[in-house]
mmCIF file of C-alpha atoms in Angstrom:
data_model
loop_
_atom_site.group_PDB
_atom_site.id
_atom_site.type_symbol
_atom_site.label_atom_id
_atom_site.label_comp_id
_atom_site.label_asym_id
_atom_site.label_seq_id
_atom_site.Cartn_x
_atom_site.Cartn_y
_atom_site.Cartn_z
ATOM 1 C CA MET A 25 -43.067 -121.454 88.741
ATOM 2 C CA ILE A 26 -39.993 -121.568 86.510
ATOM 3 C CA GLN A 27 -39.611 -125.277 87.267
ATOM 4 C CA LEU A 28 -43.217 -125.866 86.219
ATOM 5 C CA ILE A 29 -42.705 -123.904 83.001
ATOM 6 C CA ASP A 30 -39.592 -125.949 82.196
ATOM 7 C CA LEU A 31 -41.483 -129.157 82.932
ATOM 8 C CA PHE A 32 -44.213 -128.349 80.404
ATOM 9 C CA LEU A 33 -41.671 -127.096 77.851
ATOM 10 C CA ASP A 34 -39.817 -130.400 78.076
ATOM 11 C CA ARG A 35 -43.096 -132.138 77.265
ATOM 12 C CA GLY A 36 -43.494 -130.004 74.117
ATOM 13 C CA TYR A 37 -46.169 -127.580 75.311
ATOM 14 C CA GLU A 38 -46.350 -124.029 73.996
ATOM 15 C CA ILE A 39 -46.218 -121.671 76.971
ATOM 16 C CA THR A 40 -47.656 -118.177 77.299
ATOM 17 C CA PHE A 41 -46.667 -116.419 80.512
ATOM 18 C CA ALA A 42 -49.302 -113.777 81.267
ATOM 19 C CA THR A 43 -48.899 -111.340 84.140
ATOM 20 C CA ALA A 44 -50.225 -108.002 85.318
ATOM 21 C CA ALA A 45 -47.044 -107.387 87.336
ATOM 22 C CA SER A 46 -44.740 -104.620 86.192
ATOM 23 C CA LYS A 47 -41.356 -105.574 84.777
ATOM 24 C CA SER A 48 -38.305 -104.840 86.902
ATOM 25 C CA ASP A 49 -34.563 -105.419 86.713
ATOM 26 C CA PHE A 50 -35.125 -108.598 88.710
ATOM 27 C CA SER A 51 -37.922 -110.086 86.588
ATOM 28 C CA TYR A 52 -37.144 -113.504 85.160
ATOM 29 C CA ASP A 53 -35.647 -113.224 81.683
ATOM 30 C CA PHE A 54 -37.556 -115.339 79.160
ATOM 31 C CA SER A 55 -35.767 -113.817 76.154
ATOM 32 C CA ASN A 56 -33.616 -116.900 75.578
ATOM 33 C CA THR A 57 -36.575 -119.278 75.754
ATOM 34 C CA VAL A 58 -39.547 -120.096 73.508
ATOM 35 C CA VAL A 59 -41.945 -118.800 76.179
ATOM 36 C CA THR A 60 -44.254 -116.024 74.966
ATOM 37 C CA GLU A 61 -44.809 -113.190 77.426
ATOM 38 C CA GLN A 62 -48.105 -111.330 77.587
ATOM 39 C CA GLU A 63 -48.925 -108.263 79.639
ATOM 40 C CA ILE A 64 -52.457 -108.386 81.009
ATOM 41 C CA LYS A 65 -54.595 -106.010 83.061
ATOM 42 C CA LEU A 66 -56.680 -106.418 86.172
ATOM 43 C CA ASN A 67 -60.455 -106.002 85.844
ATOM 44 C CA ASP A 68 -60.255 -105.398 82.105
ATOM 45 C CA GLU A 69 -62.161 -107.018 79.225
ATOM 46 C CA SER A 70 -58.998 -107.069 77.104
ATOM 47 C CA PHE A 71 -58.090 -110.253 78.980
ATOM 48 C CA ASP A 72 -61.207 -111.913 77.544
ATOM 49 C CA SER A 73 -60.104 -111.104 73.991
ATOM 50 C CA PHE A 74 -56.602 -112.385 74.726
ATOM 51 C CA LEU A 75 -58.015 -115.665 76.055
ATOM 52 C CA SER A 76 -60.433 -116.076 73.174
ATOM 53 C CA THR A 77 -57.579 -115.752 70.670
ATOM 54 C CA LEU A 78 -55.117 -117.928 72.569
ATOM 55 C CA HIS A 79 -57.670 -120.577 73.588
ATOM 56 C CA PRO A 80 -55.360 -122.533 75.919
ATOM 57 C CA SER A 81 -55.906 -126.182 76.780
ATOM 58 C CA ILE A 82 -54.410 -125.751 80.272
ATOM 59 C CA VAL A 83 -54.442 -122.649 82.479
ATOM 60 C CA LEU A 84 -52.211 -122.553 85.542
ATOM 61 C CA PHE A 85 -52.920 -119.897 88.199
ATOM 62 C CA ASP A 86 -50.100 -118.629 90.387
ATOM 63 C CA ARG A 87 -51.773 -118.703 93.841
ATOM 64 C CA PHE A 88 -55.418 -118.422 94.763
ATOM 65 C CA MET A 89 -55.646 -114.622 94.475
ATOM 66 C CA ILE A 90 -54.947 -114.886 90.749
ATOM 67 C CA GLU A 91 -57.624 -117.552 90.349
ATOM 68 C CA GLU A 92 -60.088 -115.257 92.126
ATOM 69 C CA GLN A 93 -59.235 -112.433 89.747
ATOM 70 C CA TYR A 94 -59.129 -114.295 86.435
ATOM 71 C CA GLY A 95 -60.750 -117.688 87.009
ATOM 72 C CA TRP A 96 -64.288 -116.701 86.061
ATOM 73 C CA ARG A 97 -63.061 -115.077 82.855
ATOM 74 C CA VAL A 98 -61.171 -118.236 81.915
ATOM 75 C CA LYS A 99 -64.281 -120.345 82.509
ATOM 76 C CA ASN A 100 -66.360 -118.013 80.318
ATOM 77 C CA GLU A 101 -63.921 -117.963 77.404
ATOM 78 C CA CYS A 102 -62.329 -121.425 77.674
ATOM 79 C CA PRO A 103 -64.758 -123.738 79.471
ATOM 80 C CA GLU A 104 -62.874 -126.867 78.343
ATOM 81 C CA ALA A 105 -59.469 -125.723 79.607
ATOM 82 C CA LEU A 106 -57.974 -127.746 82.466
ATOM 83 C CA LEU A 107 -57.575 -125.395 85.448
ATOM 84 C CA ILE A 108 -54.552 -125.930 87.682
ATOM 85 C CA LEU A 109 -53.870 -123.919 90.833
ATOM 86 C CA ASP A 110 -50.276 -123.633 92.037
ATOM 87 C CA THR A 111 -50.823 -122.887 95.719
ATOM 88 C CA GLU A 112 -47.075 -122.220 96.393
ATOM 89 C CA ASP A 113 -47.929 -122.786 100.051
ATOM 90 C CA LEU A 114 -51.183 -122.654 101.983
ATOM 91 C CA HIS A 115 -51.560 -118.969 102.773
ATOM 92 C CA PHE A 116 -54.216 -119.534 105.410
ATOM 93 C CA LEU A 117 -51.920 -121.940 107.266
ATOM 94 C CA ARG A 118 -49.032 -119.481 107.307
ATOM 95 C CA GLN A 119 -51.301 -116.659 108.474
ATOM 96 C CA ALA A 120 -52.870 -118.823 111.195
ATOM 97 C CA ARG A 121 -49.452 -119.752 112.541
ATOM 98 C CA GLN A 122 -48.330 -116.139 112.466
ATOM 99 C CA LYS A 123 -51.449 -115.024 114.354
ATOM 100 C CA SER A 124 -51.008 -117.852 116.863
ATOM 101 C CA LYS A 125 -47.437 -116.799 117.606
ATOM 102 C CA LYS A 126 -48.311 -113.124 117.887
ATOM 103 C CA GLN A 127 -51.318 -113.652 120.180
ATOM 104 C CA GLN A 128 -49.892 -116.669 122.016
ATOM 105 C CA LYS A 129 -53.046 -118.650 121.287
ATOM 106 C CA SER A 130 -53.738 -122.030 119.713
ATOM 107 C CA ILE A 131 -53.793 -122.182 115.922
ATOM 108 C CA GLU A 132 -57.176 -121.455 114.338
ATOM 109 C CA LEU A 133 -57.228 -122.672 110.741
ATOM 110 C CA PHE A 134 -60.888 -121.942 109.970
ATOM 111 C CA SER A 135 -60.418 -118.340 108.855
ATOM 112 C CA ASP A 136 -61.806 -116.176 106.058
ATOM 113 C CA THR A 137 -58.544 -116.686 104.157
ATOM 114 C CA ALA A 138 -59.032 -120.442 104.489
ATOM 115 C CA LYS A 139 -62.532 -120.109 103.020
ATOM 116 C CA ARG A 140 -61.168 -118.160 100.046
ATOM 117 C CA GLU A 141 -58.224 -120.474 99.428
ATOM 118 C CA LEU A 142 -60.229 -123.668 99.795
ATOM 119 C CA ALA A 143 -62.939 -122.282 97.516
ATOM 120 C CA SER A 144 -60.259 -121.656 94.902
ATOM 121 C CA ILE A 145 -58.986 -125.232 95.296
ATOM 122 C CA LEU A 146 -62.528 -126.565 94.833
ATOM 123 C CA ARG A 147 -63.171 -124.395 91.776
ATOM 124 C CA CYS A 148 -60.036 -125.680 90.022
ATOM 125 C CA ASP A 149 -59.572 -129.104 88.500
ATOM 126 C CA LEU A 150 -56.249 -129.743 90.205
ATOM 127 C CA SER A 151 -54.229 -127.923 92.872
ATOM 128 C CA LEU A 152 -50.493 -128.378 93.345
ATOM 129 C CA ILE A 153 -49.440 -128.805 96.961
ATOM 130 C CA ILE A 154 -45.753 -128.476 97.768
ATOM 131 C CA SER A 155 -45.761 -129.965 101.261
ATOM 132 C CA GLU A 156 -46.794 -133.392 102.526
ATOM 133 C CA GLU A 157 -47.925 -131.734 105.770
ATOM 134 C CA GLU A 158 -50.284 -129.499 103.807
ATOM 135 C CA MET A 159 -51.637 -132.491 101.880
ATOM 136 C CA LYS A 160 -52.447 -134.036 105.235
ATOM 137 C CA ILE A 161 -54.166 -130.887 106.530
ATOM 138 C CA LEU A 162 -56.307 -130.582 103.403
ATOM 139 C CA THR A 163 -57.441 -134.200 103.324
ATOM 140 C CA GLU A 164 -57.806 -134.843 107.064
ATOM 141 C CA GLN A 165 -58.992 -131.531 108.499
ATOM 142 C CA PHE A 166 -60.825 -130.042 105.532
ATOM 143 C CA LYS A 167 -61.863 -133.290 103.816
ATOM 144 C CA ILE A 168 -60.694 -132.142 100.392
ATOM 145 C CA ASP A 169 -61.033 -134.998 97.932
ATOM 146 C CA ALA A 170 -57.630 -136.487 97.064
ATOM 147 C CA SER A 171 -58.424 -136.300 93.325
ATOM 148 C CA LEU A 172 -58.351 -132.470 93.502
ATOM 149 C CA ILE A 173 -54.859 -132.086 94.962
ATOM 150 C CA TYR A 174 -51.447 -133.291 93.847
ATOM 151 C CA TYR A 175 -48.210 -133.412 95.822
ATOM 152 C CA LEU A 176 -45.468 -131.779 93.763
ATOM 153 C CA PRO A 177 -42.396 -130.543 95.661
ATOM 154 C CA PHE A 178 -39.417 -128.658 94.244
ATOM 155 C CA LEU A 179 -38.090 -130.266 91.054
ATOM 156 C CA GLU A 180 -34.318 -130.284 91.387
ATOM 157 C CA SER A 181 -31.357 -131.603 89.435
ATOM 158 C CA ALA A 182 -29.505 -134.317 91.320
ATOM 159 C CA ILE A 183 -26.292 -133.568 93.209
ATOM 160 C CA THR A 184 -23.488 -135.616 91.659
ATOM 161 C CA THR A 185 -19.886 -136.329 92.642
ATOM 162 C CA GLU A 186 -18.851 -133.750 90.051
ATOM 163 C CA THR A 187 -21.088 -131.205 91.799
ATOM 164 C CA THR A 188 -19.527 -131.802 95.201
ATOM 165 C CA GLN A 189 -15.994 -131.487 93.830
ATOM 166 C CA ASN A 190 -16.730 -127.823 93.123
ATOM 167 C CA TRP A 191 -17.997 -127.047 96.622
ATOM 168 C CA VAL A 192 -16.081 -124.544 98.724
ATOM 169 C CA SER A 193 -14.174 -126.346 101.471
ATOM 170 C CA PHE A 194 -14.805 -126.082 105.223
ATOM 171 C CA GLU A 195 -11.560 -124.134 105.663
ATOM 172 C CA ASP A 196 -12.333 -121.616 102.903
ATOM 173 C CA ARG A 197 -15.737 -120.619 104.302
ATOM 174 C CA ALA A 198 -16.479 -118.031 106.960
ATOM 175 C CA GLY A 199 -19.459 -116.692 108.861
ATOM 176 C CA LEU A 200 -23.121 -117.558 109.081
ATOM 177 C CA ALA A 201 -25.844 -116.432 106.698
ATOM 178 C CA PHE A 202 -29.571 -115.926 106.610
ATOM 179 C CA ILE A 203 -31.372 -115.253 103.331
ATOM 180 C CA GLY A 204 -34.955 -114.293 102.487
ATOM 181 C CA ASN A 205 -36.842 -111.209 101.325
ATOM 182 C CA PHE A 206 -37.832 -108.833 104.106
ATOM 183 C CA ILE A 207 -41.478 -108.311 103.128
ATOM 184 C CA HIS A 208 -42.215 -111.987 103.779
ATOM 185 C CA GLU A 209 -43.316 -112.023 107.420
ATOM 186 C CA PRO A 210 -41.668 -115.325 108.435
ATOM 187 C CA ASN A 211 -38.327 -113.973 107.165
ATOM 188 C CA TRP A 212 -38.664 -110.617 108.904
ATOM 189 C CA ASP A 213 -39.673 -112.309 112.146
ATOM 190 C CA THR A 214 -36.638 -114.617 111.910
ATOM 191 C CA VAL A 215 -34.263 -111.694 111.374
ATOM 192 C CA GLN A 216 -35.685 -109.942 114.423
ATOM 193 C CA LEU A 217 -35.254 -113.100 116.509
ATOM 194 C CA LEU A 218 -31.670 -113.454 115.315
ATOM 195 C CA LYS A 219 -30.916 -109.865 116.256
ATOM 196 C CA SER A 220 -32.630 -109.796 119.645
ATOM 197 C CA THR A 221 -31.986 -113.251 121.048
ATOM 198 C CA VAL A 222 -29.982 -115.731 118.999
ATOM 199 C CA TRP A 223 -27.032 -113.644 117.857
ATOM 200 C CA PRO A 224 -26.269 -112.042 121.256
ATOM 201 C CA ALA A 225 -25.866 -115.571 122.645
ATOM 202 C CA LEU A 226 -24.033 -116.927 119.606
ATOM 203 C CA ARG A 227 -21.440 -114.196 119.239
ATOM 204 C CA THR A 228 -20.169 -114.686 122.790
ATOM 205 C CA LYS A 229 -19.260 -118.247 121.765
ATOM 206 C CA LEU A 230 -18.139 -117.348 118.240
ATOM 207 C CA PRO A 231 -16.582 -113.920 118.883
ATOM 208 C CA ASN A 232 -14.757 -113.555 115.554
ATOM 209 C CA VAL A 233 -17.604 -114.817 113.393
ATOM 210 C CA SER A 234 -20.043 -112.626 111.442
ATOM 211 C CA LEU A 235 -23.749 -113.071 110.779
ATOM 212 C CA ASN A 236 -24.672 -111.884 107.289
ATOM 213 C CA ILE A 237 -28.305 -111.152 106.441
ATOM 214 C CA TYR A 238 -29.271 -111.226 102.751
ATOM 215 C CA GLY A 239 -32.627 -110.349 101.245
ATOM 216 C CA ALA A 240 -34.554 -108.147 98.852
ATOM 217 C CA TYR A 241 -36.728 -105.146 99.791
ATOM 218 C CA VAL A 242 -34.423 -103.696 102.416
ATOM 219 C CA SER A 243 -36.226 -100.918 104.298
ATOM 220 C CA PRO A 244 -34.877 -98.394 106.833
ATOM 221 C CA LYS A 245 -36.188 -100.527 109.720
ATOM 222 C CA VAL A 246 -34.116 -103.431 108.401
ATOM 223 C CA LEU A 247 -30.975 -101.344 107.939
ATOM 224 C CA GLN A 248 -31.269 -100.106 111.510
ATOM 225 C CA LEU A 249 -30.513 -103.618 112.742
ATOM 226 C CA ALA A 250 -27.019 -103.606 111.273
ATOM 227 C CA ASN A 251 -24.198 -103.293 113.818
ATOM 228 C CA GLU A 252 -20.603 -103.586 112.663
ATOM 229 C CA ARG A 253 -19.252 -103.910 116.212
ATOM 230 C CA GLU A 254 -21.520 -106.903 116.793
ATOM 231 C CA ASN A 255 -20.656 -108.430 113.382
ATOM 232 C CA PHE A 256 -24.359 -108.307 112.486
ATOM 233 C CA ASN A 257 -24.374 -107.332 108.805
ATOM 234 C CA ILE A 258 -27.315 -106.408 106.588
ATOM 235 C CA LYS A 259 -26.153 -107.227 103.072
ATOM 236 C CA GLY A 260 -29.344 -106.653 101.060
ATOM 237 C CA ARG A 261 -30.287 -108.512 97.892
ATOM 238 C CA ALA A 262 -27.967 -111.346 96.903
ATOM 239 C CA LYS A 263 -27.205 -111.387 93.187
ATOM 240 C CA ASP A 264 -27.065 -115.202 93.277
ATOM 241 C CA ALA A 265 -28.475 -116.970 96.333
ATOM 242 C CA ARG A 266 -26.533 -120.191 95.903
ATOM 243 C CA GLU A 267 -23.213 -118.540 95.176
ATOM 244 C CA THR A 268 -23.723 -116.328 98.229
ATOM 245 C CA LEU A 269 -24.546 -119.250 100.535
ATOM 246 C CA SER A 270 -21.575 -121.238 99.232
ATOM 247 C CA LYS A 271 -19.181 -118.787 100.890
ATOM 248 C CA HIS A 272 -20.571 -119.282 104.397
ATOM 249 C CA LYS A 273 -20.333 -122.240 106.770
ATOM 250 C CA ILE A 274 -23.941 -122.365 107.942
ATOM 251 C CA LEU A 275 -27.360 -121.151 106.851
ATOM 252 C CA ILE A 276 -28.986 -120.126 110.127
ATOM 253 C CA ALA A 277 -32.789 -119.862 110.119
ATOM 254 C CA PRO A 278 -34.654 -120.276 113.440
ATOM 255 C CA ILE A 279 -38.028 -119.911 111.707
ATOM 256 C CA GLN A 280 -40.981 -119.541 114.085
ATOM 257 C CA PHE A 281 -43.920 -119.786 111.670
ATOM 258 C CA GLY A 282 -44.607 -120.375 108.010
ATOM 259 C CA ALA A 283 -45.902 -122.944 105.542
ATOM 260 C CA GLY A 284 -44.853 -124.849 102.448
ATOM 261 C CA LEU A 285 -41.232 -125.736 101.754
ATOM 262 C CA LYS A 286 -38.347 -123.326 102.261
ATOM 263 C CA GLY A 287 -36.345 -122.744 99.095
ATOM 264 C CA LYS A 288 -33.428 -121.319 101.068
ATOM 265 C CA PHE A 289 -32.649 -124.794 102.448
ATOM 266 C CA ILE A 290 -32.691 -126.306 98.957
ATOM 267 C CA ASP A 291 -30.293 -123.596 97.755
ATOM 268 C CA ALA A 292 -28.011 -124.314 100.716
ATOM 269 C CA ILE A 293 -27.993 -128.065 100.042
ATOM 270 C CA HIS A 294 -27.069 -127.464 96.391
ATOM 271 C CA VAL A 295 -23.837 -125.735 97.439
ATOM 272 C CA GLY A 296 -23.023 -127.928 100.430
ATOM 273 C CA THR A 297 -23.963 -125.462 103.140
ATOM 274 C CA PRO A 298 -25.405 -127.110 106.307
ATOM 275 C CA SER A 299 -28.424 -125.504 107.983
ATOM 276 C CA ALA A 300 -29.437 -124.714 111.552
ATOM 277 C CA THR A 301 -33.190 -124.380 111.886
ATOM 278 C CA THR A 302 -36.316 -125.231 113.878
ATOM 279 C CA SER A 303 -38.905 -127.956 113.415
ATOM 280 C CA MET A 304 -41.081 -125.329 111.706
ATOM 281 C CA GLY A 305 -38.290 -124.459 109.284
ATOM 282 C CA ALA A 306 -37.634 -128.091 108.410
ATOM 283 C CA GLU A 307 -41.310 -129.080 108.260
ATOM 284 C CA ALA A 308 -42.029 -131.598 105.483
ATOM 285 C CA MET A 309 -38.556 -131.129 104.005
ATOM 286 C CA ARG A 310 -36.633 -134.226 105.069
ATOM 287 C CA GLY A 311 -39.202 -136.997 105.545
ATOM 288 C CA ASP A 312 -37.572 -139.611 107.761
ATOM 289 C CA LEU A 313 -34.038 -138.692 106.649
ATOM 290 C CA ASN A 314 -31.396 -137.000 108.801
ATOM 291 C CA TRP A 315 -31.266 -133.214 108.466
ATOM 292 C CA ASN A 316 -28.268 -131.487 106.890
ATOM 293 C CA GLY A 317 -27.349 -129.753 110.130
ATOM 294 C CA ILE A 318 -29.419 -129.224 113.267
ATOM 295 C CA ILE A 319 -33.125 -128.926 114.054
ATOM 296 C CA GLU A 320 -33.762 -127.430 117.474
ATOM 297 C CA ASP A 321 -36.666 -125.422 118.927
ATOM 298 C CA ASP A 322 -35.086 -124.647 122.295
ATOM 299 C CA LEU A 323 -33.000 -121.530 121.644
ATOM 300 C CA ASP A 324 -30.227 -122.406 124.118
ATOM 301 C CA ARG A 325 -29.752 -125.807 122.510
ATOM 302 C CA PHE A 326 -30.096 -124.155 119.097
ATOM 303 C CA VAL A 327 -27.150 -121.886 119.922
ATOM 304 C CA ASP A 328 -25.025 -124.735 121.287
ATOM 305 C CA GLY A 329 -25.803 -126.907 118.274
ATOM 306 C CA THR A 330 -24.918 -124.127 115.842
ATOM 307 C CA VAL A 331 -21.576 -123.534 117.567
ATOM 308 C CA LYS A 332 -20.710 -127.234 117.413
ATOM 309 C CA LEU A 333 -21.728 -127.468 113.752
ATOM 310 C CA TYR A 334 -19.628 -124.402 112.949
ATOM 311 C CA GLN A 335 -16.492 -125.724 114.650
ATOM 312 C CA ASP A 336 -16.637 -129.491 114.082
ATOM 313 C CA LYS A 337 -15.464 -130.287 110.558
ATOM 314 C CA ALA A 338 -16.478 -133.961 110.699
ATOM 315 C CA LEU A 339 -19.997 -133.066 111.883
ATOM 316 C CA TRP A 340 -20.220 -130.365 109.228
ATOM 317 C CA GLN A 341 -19.189 -132.757 106.451
ATOM 318 C CA LYS A 342 -21.676 -135.349 107.682
ATOM 319 C CA ALA A 343 -24.373 -132.686 107.438
ATOM 320 C CA GLN A 344 -23.352 -132.086 103.810
ATOM 321 C CA GLN A 345 -23.817 -135.788 103.042
ATOM 322 C CA ASN A 346 -27.252 -135.729 104.694
ATOM 323 C CA GLY A 347 -28.205 -132.846 102.431
ATOM 324 C CA ILE A 348 -27.206 -134.753 99.306
ATOM 325 C CA LYS A 349 -29.439 -137.645 100.336
ATOM 326 C CA ILE A 350 -32.394 -135.341 101.122
ATOM 327 C CA LEU A 351 -32.220 -133.587 97.773
ATOM 328 C CA ASN A 352 -31.576 -136.641 95.610
ATOM 329 C CA GLU A 353 -34.238 -138.786 97.268
ATOM 330 C CA ARG A 354 -36.968 -136.208 97.915
ATOM 331 C CA TYR A 355 -36.622 -133.504 95.246
ATOM 332 C CA SER A 356 -35.268 -135.172 92.127
ATOM 333 C CA LYS A 357 -37.165 -133.905 89.104
ATOM 334 C CA GLU A 358 -36.630 -137.302 87.452
ATOM 335 C CA LYS A 359 -38.789 -138.804 90.199
ATOM 336 C CA PHE A 360 -41.700 -136.346 90.002
ATOM 337 C CA ALA A 361 -41.840 -134.682 86.572
ATOM 338 C CA GLN A 362 -43.061 -137.473 84.319
ATOM 339 C CA PRO A 363 -45.644 -138.897 86.758
ATOM 340 C CA PHE A 364 -47.111 -135.412 87.141
ATOM 341 C CA ILE A 365 -47.400 -134.839 83.395
ATOM 342 C CA ASN A 366 -48.909 -138.305 82.995
ATOM 343 C CA HIS A 367 -51.456 -137.481 85.688
ATOM 344 C CA VAL A 368 -52.430 -134.170 84.085
ATOM 345 C CA GLU A 369 -52.827 -135.732 80.648
ATOM 346 C CA SER A 370 -54.877 -138.648 81.977
ATOM 347 C CA ILE A 371 -57.638 -136.493 83.486
ATOM 348 C CA ASP A 372 -61.020 -137.014 81.836
ATOM 349 C CA LEU A 373 -62.300 -133.483 82.396
ATOM 350 C CA SER A 374 -66.026 -134.165 82.103
ATOM 351 C CA VAL A 375 -65.921 -137.105 84.535
ATOM 352 C CA HIS A 376 -63.509 -135.288 86.839
ATOM 353 C CA ARG A 377 -65.746 -132.227 87.082
ATOM 354 C CA GLN A 378 -68.868 -134.306 87.520
ATOM 355 C CA ASN A 379 -67.233 -135.971 90.525
ATOM 356 C CA ASN A 380 -66.359 -132.557 91.955
ATOM 357 C CA PHE A 381 -69.932 -131.390 92.449
ATOM 358 C CA PHE A 382 -69.044 -128.990 95.257
ATOM 359 C CA GLY A 383 -66.706 -127.310 92.801
ATOM 360 C CA GLN A 384 -69.578 -126.969 90.345
ATOM 361 C CA ILE A 385 -71.693 -125.356 93.052
ATOM 362 C CA LEU A 386 -68.958 -122.855 93.864
ATOM 363 C CA ASN A 387 -68.380 -122.076 90.208
ATOM 364 C CA HIS A 388 -72.111 -121.533 89.744
ATOM 365 C CA HIS A 389 -72.634 -119.271 92.748
ATOM 366 C CA THR A 390 -69.614 -117.848 94.554
ATOM 367 C CA THR A 391 -67.737 -116.717 91.459
ATOM 368 C CA GLN A 392 -70.659 -114.485 90.586
ATOM 369 C CA SER A 393 -69.672 -112.102 93.383
ATOM 370 C CA THR A 394 -66.099 -111.964 92.080
ATOM 371 C CA LYS A 395 -67.311 -111.644 88.520
ATOM 372 C CA TYR A 396 -69.696 -108.760 89.084
ATOM 373 C CA PHE A 397 -67.359 -106.925 91.426
ATOM 374 C CA SER A 398 -64.688 -107.121 88.732
ATOM 375 C CA LEU A 399 -67.135 -105.963 86.070
ATOM 376 C CA TRP A 400 -68.161 -103.056 88.306
ATOM 377 C CA ILE A 401 -64.520 -101.989 88.613
ATOM 378 C CA GLN A 402 -64.107 -102.438 84.869
ATOM 379 C CA GLU A 403 -67.021 -100.098 84.142
ATOM 380 C CA LYS A 404 -65.835 -97.628 86.776
ATOM 381 C CA ASN A 405 -62.398 -97.488 85.139
ATOM 382 C CA LYS A 406 -63.959 -96.476 81.833
ATOM 383 C CA LYS A 407 -65.229 -93.210 83.284
#
């Protein structure tokens, strides 16, 4: 989201960041930017007045749940605004994979969440998709018209020779790390797998090495996994993810389910930290390039590969070089930013919406249920 904001700022857009979320010590600080922040409420007509005054030309929703909540109000107040949905990842895909793993059944994508998320995509003028695999699923399995979706991965600054000169050396690093907030199910599942299966096998081969788990929202059940004798450390929230990863030799993430792209691997590449993961973890991240570490689904081979990567300096340094190539070729903001802005500004909204007749149908009918449910809550809150 911050990358998208910066992209539009660079183009000269005025940005208003509106959210109903409460501020915390970890909220992004816009005070040194020209971004205007606006607190908004759920199910409240004050949002209509705010929109009417602001009258934006583009409205970008952060995930489909936000479009469900506010989309109909935007259409009422600003019918000519271009509506963009930032999917982040396909929630229905992640949930289907999680359910498949838990129940040991084949993946069923055609769920109620899929209906909601796809309806949101159809109601919007353009949806941002972060993964090539998800683009494929949308166009091939769900027959979503290609004009409604746009592939836009992470927008990263290139890694230069000057960048690599500041990387911590192989000799000055120690231990393995995993990072990711604990309320995100793929992360919590990975931590449990590390504790129960992967680390018991790994520590017998790397007896003096520690595994350090970083992440926000540490609960008692998470803290209970810590064991100093086993060198299994729960570190909690990392103040700076990249600085934290730069101190360790490997980012270890045997992810079993999920969707989208994994920001933890991008952070690791930026600081020259190789990664050990699964095909699910690396999905859509490397294209046809070599991974910056190992990709292995068999846990025995995963353990052996991690040990070799940890101990073999030449292999480790080769993994670093692979990471540089992945980031510079697949995530360079210079490659994606301007074409995206050009695409957004070239959309003829009347023609575009006329061609998306299914979207018109959904906007005419299905949003009425959301609209009147929200209005009912709004009236109820007045009492």
